[in-house]
Structures are given as C-alpha cells and as structure tokens.
C-alpha cells in the first residue's frame, strides 16, 4: 500500500526491518521468524540492501518472496553506491511490475573491504539524486508497469544524532531538506537510545521546513556483543550513561542484558507513543522474540491496537 494511504489509515505506523540472509538455511529461519511476526500486523516491513556484490540479488529475492508468500508489505532499501542509472532503472521496473509500493532511497557506504572505492563511477552520489530519479521514473512509466499514479512512495534516512560525514549540523539539515524537496514522502531514522535526541531532531526538521512524517528507528539491545556491533554499524549513535550502567549491572549475564535491553526499548516506544510519534521502525535483526516481547510489554496483541 502506498505510504500516503498507510498514514491516512494509521495515526502511528509500525514497521520491521530485515536483512537478506546469505544462505538458504538462513532464509528458511527468517521465514520461521516472519511467521511469528506476521500476527503483529506491521504497516510494512523493510529489507536492507547490501553495500555491493552478491548480497544485492538476495534483497530482490527476499522482497519478492515476502510479497508472494506472506501478507506483509515489503519496502526494499535501494542505494546509489555501485550502480549506474540503467541498473537502477531495471530494479525500479522489476519492483513496479511486482507491485511494490514504497522504496527507501539511500546513498549507501563503501563496503568495509573497499574503503577507497571511487564513487565517481556511480551515476548518483547522494540520496537526493536517487529520490529525484525515482520520482522521474513515475513520469516515464506512466500507464505502464507502475499502476499507482503517484508512483512509488519514497522514504529517506534521517539521523537524529547527526551523520558523521557532515559535522556541520545546519548544512546537514539542508541536505535532508533537499531529499524531501526532491519528493521524499517520509523519513525513517537511524536508531537512537535517548528519545530527547529524536524529539529535538523532529523540532529541528519542523523549523527547517521539513514537514513529512518521521518514523523513529528503535533497536533493542539483546546482548553485550550485539551492543558493540550496533555501535560499529549505527554510525553516530550515542549510548546514554543510564543505559550503560544498566547493562554493566548485569555483570555479563546475557539473559539479564537481554531483559534490560528489551525493557529500555519498550520504554522508548511507550514514550514515543505518548509523544505522538508518526511511526516506529523496529530493527529486528531477523529475530522475532524481542519485537514480540516489546508488544507484550506494551500490553497489546498487534500494531492495530497501538495505532
Ligand atoms: P545522503 O542523504 O546522501 O547523505 C550522506 C551524507 O552526505 C550526509 O552526511 C549528508 O549530509 C551529505 N550530503 C548529502 N547531500 C550532499 C550534498 N549535496 N553535498 C555534500 N554533502 C551532502 N546502507 C546500506 O548500504 N544499505 C541499507 O539498506 C541501509 N539502510 C539504512 C536504513 C536507515 C533507516 C538508515 C538510517 C541508514 C541506512 N543505511 C543503509 C546507511 C546509509 O546508507 C549510510 O548511513 C549513508 O552514509 C547515508 O545515507 P543517506 O541516504 O542518508 O545519504
């Protein structure tokens, strides 16, 4: 369903993020987890896109399989990096033909093993250029594969605590606004642990004239190791002292760390709901337990009861 229609139906959206497993066994495991997540009735689920190489086809396969075999509405992520315009066009055509309604348009980072990758080979450098291209695709495709006259619903990334590549936070907001001015319909944020960072970001967006809905990214910590991986992957994310103290009190007991992490994420969600957040995007890491526990802690059976 086009994101505009989702927002009309729901005062708060709930969405889950998956990444494409590399093996067949991993894919089967994910579909087992999806069976447990489906009854939670998310507004959409998103599928990440690899930073280059072989995992990209896996994103398309996972998106198509979710679309065919489940009642969930998949939103693929798509990045500028390692792509020519013609390749992006082909991908959009495939998604349009498969009835995909929304796309998360990103710049993407060079893979860790190729930090010096020359981005001048890519047709697009910044997400704003990709957003423009996706918007133009609608016009070129009018009346063909893409049936919705609005074209794809387009999401872009937002960084409540700032993106490390742009230390100038005023300029960074201009770049975010450029994505919206090019036609982005909504923003999904990087994960954060202190809701005050999100509320301040929301206000700064408003002051800058960025008026589209903002969906908050929440990821529960489920282990010490996972927390360190998160710090590595979620560039810029700040771990508040209160959270670190709570984790330290567990003294390495991983079950206790998991309970602390899920409690923290639940409280974040409860507070976000109290502050009329437009949507919550849960980073699931392809597991269902933490997400289900958050719903249970909030006292609801599914997203419909929350919206
Ligand atoms: P942009 O909006 O293009 O911004 C990138 C940087 O460039 C920012 O610092 C911005 O301020 C700056 N900038 C923008 N425009 C200009 C300009 N005109 N001139 C100078 N500087 C400019 N990565 C993946 O590889 N695959 C994924 O599936 C994926 N999913 C993500 C999902 C979410 C919700 C988030 C928050 C991030 C995701 N990422 C993913 C990571 C993302 O690709 C990186 O963080 C990337 O560095 C920034 O992407 P962006 O789309 O925000 O880029």
Short mmCIF file of C-alpha atoms and ligand atoms in Angstrom, two decimals:
data_model
loop_
_atom_site.label_atom_id
_atom_site.label_comp_id
_atom_site.label_asym_id
_atom_site.label_seq_id
_atom_site.Cartn_x
_atom_site.Cartn_y
_atom_site.Cartn_z
CA UNK A 1 0.00 0.00 0.00
CA UNK A 2 1.30 3.47 -0.87
CA UNK A 3 2.70 5.15 2.24
CA UNK A 4 0.26 8.06 1.88
CA UNK A 5 -2.61 5.59 2.30
CA UNK A 6 -0.88 3.88 5.22
CA UNK A 7 -0.53 7.21 7.01
CA UNK A 8 -4.19 8.01 6.32
CA UNK A 9 -5.22 4.73 7.95
CA UNK A 10 -2.87 4.77 10.95
CA UNK A 11 -2.00 7.56 13.34
CA UNK A 12 1.13 5.58 14.23
CA UNK A 13 2.71 3.09 11.85
CA UNK A 14 4.73 0.08 12.97
CA UNK A 15 7.33 -1.45 10.70
CA UNK A 16 10.04 -4.08 10.99
CA UNK A 17 13.42 -4.23 9.28
CA UNK A 18 15.04 -7.43 7.95
CA UNK A 19 18.31 -8.08 6.17
CA UNK A 20 18.66 -10.72 3.43
CA UNK A 21 20.25 -13.92 4.83
CA UNK A 22 23.22 -15.19 2.82
CA UNK A 23 22.32 -18.91 2.94
CA UNK A 24 19.23 -20.96 2.11
CA UNK A 25 19.09 -22.19 5.71
CA UNK A 26 19.23 -18.57 6.93
CA UNK A 27 16.34 -17.68 4.62
CA UNK A 28 14.24 -20.55 5.96
CA UNK A 29 14.99 -19.46 9.55
CA UNK A 30 13.92 -15.92 8.70
CA UNK A 31 10.63 -17.15 7.28
CA UNK A 32 10.00 -19.06 10.52
CA UNK A 33 10.56 -15.79 12.42
CA UNK A 34 8.33 -13.93 9.97
CA UNK A 35 5.52 -16.39 10.78
CA UNK A 36 5.69 -15.17 14.38
CA UNK A 37 5.85 -11.51 13.35
CA UNK A 38 3.01 -11.54 10.85
CA UNK A 39 0.25 -11.62 13.51
CA UNK A 40 1.65 -8.32 14.86
CA UNK A 41 0.29 -6.73 11.66
CA UNK A 42 3.06 -4.23 10.83
CA UNK A 43 2.19 -1.46 8.38
CA UNK A 44 5.16 -2.53 6.26
CA UNK A 45 8.46 -4.40 6.55
CA UNK A 46 11.70 -3.17 5.04
CA UNK A 47 14.59 -5.15 3.55
CA UNK A 48 18.13 -3.76 3.61
CA UNK A 49 20.39 -3.56 0.56
CA UNK A 50 23.99 -4.77 0.62
CA UNK A 51 26.84 -2.35 0.10
CA UNK A 52 27.81 -4.08 -3.16
CA UNK A 53 28.50 -7.50 -4.54
CA UNK A 54 26.47 -10.69 -4.29
CA UNK A 55 24.04 -9.89 -1.49
CA UNK A 56 22.10 -7.41 -3.61
CA UNK A 57 20.25 -10.05 -5.61
CA UNK A 58 19.31 -11.57 -2.25
CA UNK A 59 17.46 -8.36 -1.36
CA UNK A 60 15.35 -8.62 -4.51
CA UNK A 61 14.67 -12.32 -3.85
CA UNK A 62 13.65 -11.71 -0.25
CA UNK A 63 11.39 -8.79 -1.21
CA UNK A 64 9.66 -10.90 -3.88
CA UNK A 65 9.27 -13.90 -1.56
CA UNK A 66 7.76 -11.76 1.22
CA UNK A 67 5.37 -10.30 -1.33
CA UNK A 68 4.37 -13.72 -2.72
CA UNK A 69 4.26 -15.86 0.41
CA UNK A 70 3.13 -13.57 3.23
CA UNK A 71 0.53 -10.93 3.89
CA UNK A 72 3.27 -8.40 4.65
CA UNK A 73 4.00 -5.32 2.56
CA UNK A 74 7.74 -5.18 1.72
CA UNK A 75 9.63 -1.90 1.26
CA UNK A 76 13.04 -2.51 -0.35
CA UNK A 77 16.03 -0.32 0.52
CA UNK A 78 17.96 0.87 -2.55
CA UNK A 79 21.37 2.60 -2.56
CA UNK A 80 23.24 4.83 -5.01
CA UNK A 81 26.59 3.18 -4.50
CA UNK A 82 27.89 0.71 -7.13
CA UNK A 83 25.03 1.46 -9.50
CA UNK A 84 24.53 3.07 -12.86
CA UNK A 85 21.32 4.82 -13.80
CA UNK A 86 20.40 1.97 -16.15
CA UNK A 87 20.76 -0.61 -13.37
CA UNK A 88 18.60 1.43 -11.01
CA UNK A 89 16.02 1.80 -13.76
CA UNK A 90 15.87 -2.01 -14.21
CA UNK A 91 15.46 -2.53 -10.47
CA UNK A 92 12.64 0.02 -10.30
CA UNK A 93 10.95 -1.65 -13.24
CA UNK A 94 11.10 -5.04 -11.51
CA UNK A 95 9.68 -3.59 -8.32
CA UNK A 96 6.93 -1.76 -10.19
CA UNK A 97 5.95 -4.94 -12.00
CA UNK A 98 5.91 -6.88 -8.72
CA UNK A 99 3.50 -4.34 -7.21
CA UNK A 100 5.96 -2.86 -4.70
CA UNK A 101 4.53 0.43 -3.41
CA UNK A 102 7.34 2.08 -1.43
CA UNK A 103 11.15 2.30 -1.57
CA UNK A 104 13.72 3.53 0.98
CA UNK A 105 16.24 5.59 -1.06
CA UNK A 106 19.76 5.78 0.38
CA UNK A 107 23.24 6.83 -0.54
CA UNK A 108 24.94 3.72 0.90
CA UNK A 109 28.52 3.45 2.20
CA UNK A 110 31.51 1.72 0.54
CA UNK A 111 31.96 -1.85 1.82
CA UNK A 112 34.47 -2.22 4.65
CA UNK A 113 36.94 -4.08 2.46
CA UNK A 114 36.82 -1.30 -0.19
CA UNK A 115 37.02 1.96 1.75
CA UNK A 116 38.69 3.70 -1.22
CA UNK A 117 36.00 2.79 -3.74
CA UNK A 118 35.83 5.54 -6.37
CA UNK A 119 32.27 6.87 -6.25
CA UNK A 120 32.66 8.86 -9.47
CA UNK A 121 31.76 5.59 -11.25
CA UNK A 122 28.27 5.69 -9.74
CA UNK A 123 25.53 7.64 -11.50
CA UNK A 124 24.32 9.10 -8.21
CA UNK A 125 26.33 10.26 -5.22
CA UNK A 126 23.65 11.44 -2.82
CA UNK A 127 20.28 10.03 -1.84
CA UNK A 128 18.58 13.26 -3.02
CA UNK A 129 19.63 12.40 -6.62
CA UNK A 130 18.18 8.92 -6.27
CA UNK A 131 14.92 10.35 -4.92
CA UNK A 132 14.71 12.63 -7.97
CA UNK A 133 15.33 9.67 -10.29
CA UNK A 134 12.64 7.56 -8.61
CA UNK A 135 10.18 10.46 -8.97
CA UNK A 136 11.03 10.85 -12.66
CA UNK A 137 10.61 7.09 -13.14
CA UNK A 138 6.91 7.58 -12.41
CA UNK A 139 6.56 10.02 -15.30
CA UNK A 140 8.50 7.86 -17.73
CA UNK A 141 6.48 4.90 -16.68
CA UNK A 142 3.04 6.47 -16.66
CA UNK A 143 0.43 3.91 -17.67
CA UNK A 144 2.94 1.06 -17.92
CA UNK A 145 4.14 -1.24 -15.15
CA UNK A 146 3.54 1.26 -12.39
CA UNK A 147 -0.17 1.42 -11.71
CA UNK A 148 -0.36 3.98 -8.92
CA UNK A 149 -0.49 7.47 -10.45
CA UNK A 150 1.60 8.72 -7.50
CA UNK A 151 4.46 6.38 -8.40
CA UNK A 152 6.44 4.84 -5.56
CA UNK A 153 6.15 6.14 -2.04
CA UNK A 154 9.69 7.24 -1.14
CA UNK A 155 11.39 7.09 2.25
CA UNK A 156 14.79 8.59 3.11
CA UNK A 157 17.13 8.23 6.08
CA UNK A 158 17.37 10.76 8.91
CA UNK A 159 19.99 10.93 11.67
CA UNK A 160 18.70 12.37 14.97
CA UNK A 161 22.25 12.49 16.36
CA UNK A 162 23.81 13.63 13.10
CA UNK A 163 25.56 11.85 10.24
CA UNK A 164 29.31 11.59 10.72
CA UNK A 165 30.13 12.74 7.16
CA UNK A 166 28.66 16.22 7.79
CA UNK A 167 29.84 17.73 11.08
CA UNK A 168 28.05 20.99 10.18
CA UNK A 169 24.56 20.24 11.54
CA UNK A 170 22.90 23.21 9.79
CA UNK A 171 24.25 22.10 6.44
CA UNK A 172 23.20 18.55 7.20
CA UNK A 173 19.63 19.72 7.68
CA UNK A 174 19.80 21.45 4.27
CA UNK A 175 20.78 18.09 2.77
CA UNK A 176 17.88 16.37 4.48
CA UNK A 177 15.52 19.07 3.22
CA UNK A 178 16.89 18.59 -0.31
CA UNK A 179 15.79 14.94 -0.18
CA UNK A 180 12.29 15.96 0.83
CA UNK A 181 12.17 18.75 -1.76
CA UNK A 182 13.08 16.19 -4.43
CA UNK A 183 10.00 14.22 -3.46
CA UNK A 184 10.60 12.02 -0.39
CA UNK A 185 7.32 11.21 1.37
CA UNK A 186 8.70 10.27 4.78
CA UNK A 187 11.82 9.84 6.89
CA UNK A 188 12.98 6.73 8.76
CA UNK A 189 15.62 7.48 11.38
CA UNK A 190 18.80 5.84 12.45
CA UNK A 191 18.40 4.01 15.76
CA UNK A 192 18.82 6.09 18.92
CA UNK A 193 18.59 5.34 22.64
CA UNK A 194 17.61 8.71 24.08
CA UNK A 195 14.22 9.92 22.88
CA UNK A 196 15.19 13.52 23.59
CA UNK A 197 17.52 13.30 20.59
CA UNK A 198 14.57 12.27 18.44
CA UNK A 199 12.24 14.98 19.74
CA UNK A 200 14.88 17.63 19.18
CA UNK A 201 15.50 16.31 15.65
CA UNK A 202 11.76 16.42 14.95
CA UNK A 203 11.61 20.04 16.07
CA UNK A 204 14.69 20.97 14.03
CA UNK A 205 13.10 19.37 10.96
CA UNK A 206 9.96 21.41 11.55
CA UNK A 207 11.97 24.64 11.88
CA UNK A 208 13.80 23.83 8.64
CA UNK A 209 10.51 23.30 6.81
CA UNK A 210 10.82 19.50 6.64
CA UNK A 211 7.17 18.64 7.18
CA UNK A 212 6.93 14.98 6.12
CA UNK A 213 6.17 12.23 8.70
CA UNK A 214 9.19 10.99 10.66
CA UNK A 215 9.37 7.35 11.73
CA UNK A 216 11.59 6.62 14.74
CA UNK A 217 14.15 3.79 14.49
CA UNK A 218 14.34 1.62 17.62
CA UNK A 219 16.62 -1.34 18.18
CA UNK A 220 16.56 -3.36 21.41
CA UNK A 221 19.93 -4.43 22.77
CA UNK A 222 19.84 -8.23 23.20
CA UNK A 223 23.46 -8.96 24.20
CA UNK A 224 26.75 -7.29 25.11
CA UNK A 225 28.22 -8.39 21.82
CA UNK A 226 25.21 -7.10 19.90
CA UNK A 227 25.56 -3.71 21.58
CA UNK A 228 29.16 -3.44 20.39
CA UNK A 229 28.17 -4.47 16.86
CA UNK A 230 25.46 -1.80 16.90
CA UNK A 231 27.95 0.85 17.96
CA UNK A 232 30.03 -0.15 14.94
CA UNK A 233 27.19 -0.21 12.42
CA UNK A 234 24.96 2.64 13.57
CA UNK A 235 27.39 5.48 12.98
CA UNK A 236 26.93 8.35 15.41
CA UNK A 237 24.58 6.55 17.83
CA UNK A 238 25.14 7.61 21.44
CA UNK A 239 24.81 5.13 24.29
CA UNK A 240 23.48 7.07 27.32
CA UNK A 241 25.23 6.53 30.67
CA UNK A 242 21.99 5.27 32.30
CA UNK A 243 21.76 2.53 29.66
CA UNK A 244 25.43 1.57 30.02
CA UNK A 245 25.06 1.43 33.82
CA UNK A 246 22.01 -0.83 33.49
CA UNK A 247 23.95 -3.15 31.17
CA UNK A 248 27.00 -3.15 33.45
CA UNK A 249 24.88 -4.17 36.43
CA UNK A 250 24.14 -7.44 34.60
CA UNK A 251 27.84 -8.38 35.01
CA UNK A 252 27.90 -10.36 31.79
CA UNK A 253 24.69 -12.33 32.42
CA UNK A 254 23.38 -12.30 28.84
CA UNK A 255 19.79 -13.13 29.78
CA UNK A 256 19.80 -10.13 32.12
CA UNK A 257 21.32 -7.90 29.39
CA UNK A 258 18.55 -9.00 27.04
CA UNK A 259 15.85 -8.15 29.61
CA UNK A 260 17.43 -4.73 30.26
CA UNK A 261 17.65 -4.05 26.51
CA UNK A 262 14.04 -5.02 25.86
CA UNK A 263 12.84 -3.01 28.85
CA UNK A 264 14.74 0.05 27.58
CA UNK A 265 13.33 -0.31 24.05
CA UNK A 266 9.80 -0.81 25.46
CA UNK A 267 10.10 2.40 27.49
CA UNK A 268 11.36 4.22 24.40
CA UNK A 269 8.32 3.01 22.42
CA UNK A 270 5.88 3.87 25.23
CA UNK A 271 7.31 7.39 25.50
CA UNK A 272 7.33 7.84 21.69
CA UNK A 273 3.65 6.82 21.59
CA UNK A 274 2.90 9.33 24.35
CA UNK A 275 4.63 11.98 22.22
CA UNK A 276 2.51 11.25 19.12
CA UNK A 277 5.28 9.72 17.07
CA UNK A 278 4.14 9.14 13.47
CA UNK A 279 5.73 5.70 13.31
CA UNK A 280 8.11 3.24 14.98
CA UNK A 281 10.54 1.18 12.90
CA UNK A 282 11.92 -1.81 14.82
CA UNK A 283 15.28 -3.14 13.71
CA UNK A 284 14.64 -6.87 14.23
CA UNK A 285 18.00 -8.37 13.16
CA UNK A 286 15.82 -11.13 11.64
CA UNK A 287 14.59 -12.34 15.03
CA UNK A 288 11.03 -12.16 16.33
CA UNK A 289 11.38 -12.65 20.11
CA UNK A 290 12.47 -9.15 21.15
CA UNK A 291 9.83 -7.49 18.96
CA UNK A 292 7.09 -9.75 20.32
CA UNK A 293 8.19 -9.05 23.90
CA UNK A 294 8.05 -5.30 23.28
CA UNK A 295 4.45 -5.63 22.06
CA UNK A 296 3.59 -7.80 25.08
CA UNK A 297 5.20 -5.27 27.45
CA UNK A 298 3.16 -2.50 25.84
CA UNK A 299 0.11 -4.61 26.61
CA UNK A 300 -1.07 -5.07 23.03
CA UNK A 301 -1.52 -8.01 20.69
CA UNK A 302 -0.74 -6.25 17.44
CA UNK A 303 0.02 -2.93 15.73
CA UNK A 304 -3.66 -2.23 15.08
CA UNK A 305 -4.24 -1.92 18.83
CA UNK A 306 -1.44 0.66 19.02
CA UNK A 307 -2.28 2.81 16.03
P1 LIG B 1 22.65 11.17 1.95
O1 LIG B 1 21.37 11.76 2.32
O2 LIG B 1 23.09 11.20 0.54
O3 LIG B 1 23.77 11.82 2.89
C1 LIG B 1 25.05 11.24 3.05
C2 LIG B 1 25.99 12.29 3.62
O4 LIG B 1 26.27 13.24 2.60
C3 LIG B 1 25.38 13.10 4.78
O5 LIG B 1 26.41 13.41 5.66
C4 LIG B 1 24.84 14.34 4.09
O6 LIG B 1 24.78 15.45 4.94
C5 LIG B 1 25.85 14.53 2.98
N1 LIG B 1 25.27 15.17 1.78
C6 LIG B 1 24.05 14.97 1.24
N2 LIG B 1 23.88 15.74 0.15
C7 LIG B 1 25.03 16.43 -0.01
C8 LIG B 1 25.48 17.39 -0.95
N3 LIG B 1 24.71 17.78 -1.97
N4 LIG B 1 26.74 17.89 -0.82
C9 LIG B 1 27.54 17.50 0.20
N5 LIG B 1 27.16 16.60 1.14
C10 LIG B 1 25.92 16.08 1.04
N6 LIG B 1 23.10 1.46 3.96
C11 LIG B 1 23.14 0.45 3.07
O7 LIG B 1 24.18 0.25 2.42
N7 LIG B 1 22.07 -0.38 2.88
C12 LIG B 1 20.89 -0.20 3.55
O8 LIG B 1 19.94 -0.97 3.36
C13 LIG B 1 20.80 0.86 4.50
N8 LIG B 1 19.66 1.10 5.19
C14 LIG B 1 19.60 2.18 6.05
C15 LIG B 1 18.36 2.45 6.67
C16 LIG B 1 18.25 3.53 7.54
C17 LIG B 1 16.92 3.82 8.20
C18 LIG B 1 19.38 4.34 7.81
C19 LIG B 1 19.28 5.49 8.77
C20 LIG B 1 20.60 4.09 7.19
C21 LIG B 1 20.71 3.01 6.28
N9 LIG B 1 21.91 2.73 5.59
C22 LIG B 1 21.96 1.69 4.68
C23 LIG B 1 23.12 3.53 5.84
C24 LIG B 1 23.25 4.73 4.90
O9 LIG B 1 23.35 4.32 3.56
C25 LIG B 1 24.51 5.48 5.31
O10 LIG B 1 24.40 5.96 6.63
C26 LIG B 1 24.94 6.61 4.39
O11 LIG B 1 26.21 7.10 4.80
C27 LIG B 1 23.99 7.80 4.43
O12 LIG B 1 22.92 7.54 3.64
P2 LIG B 1 21.84 8.69 3.28
O13 LIG B 1 20.86 8.03 2.41
O14 LIG B 1 21.39 9.38 4.48
O15 LIG B 1 22.78 9.64 2.39
#
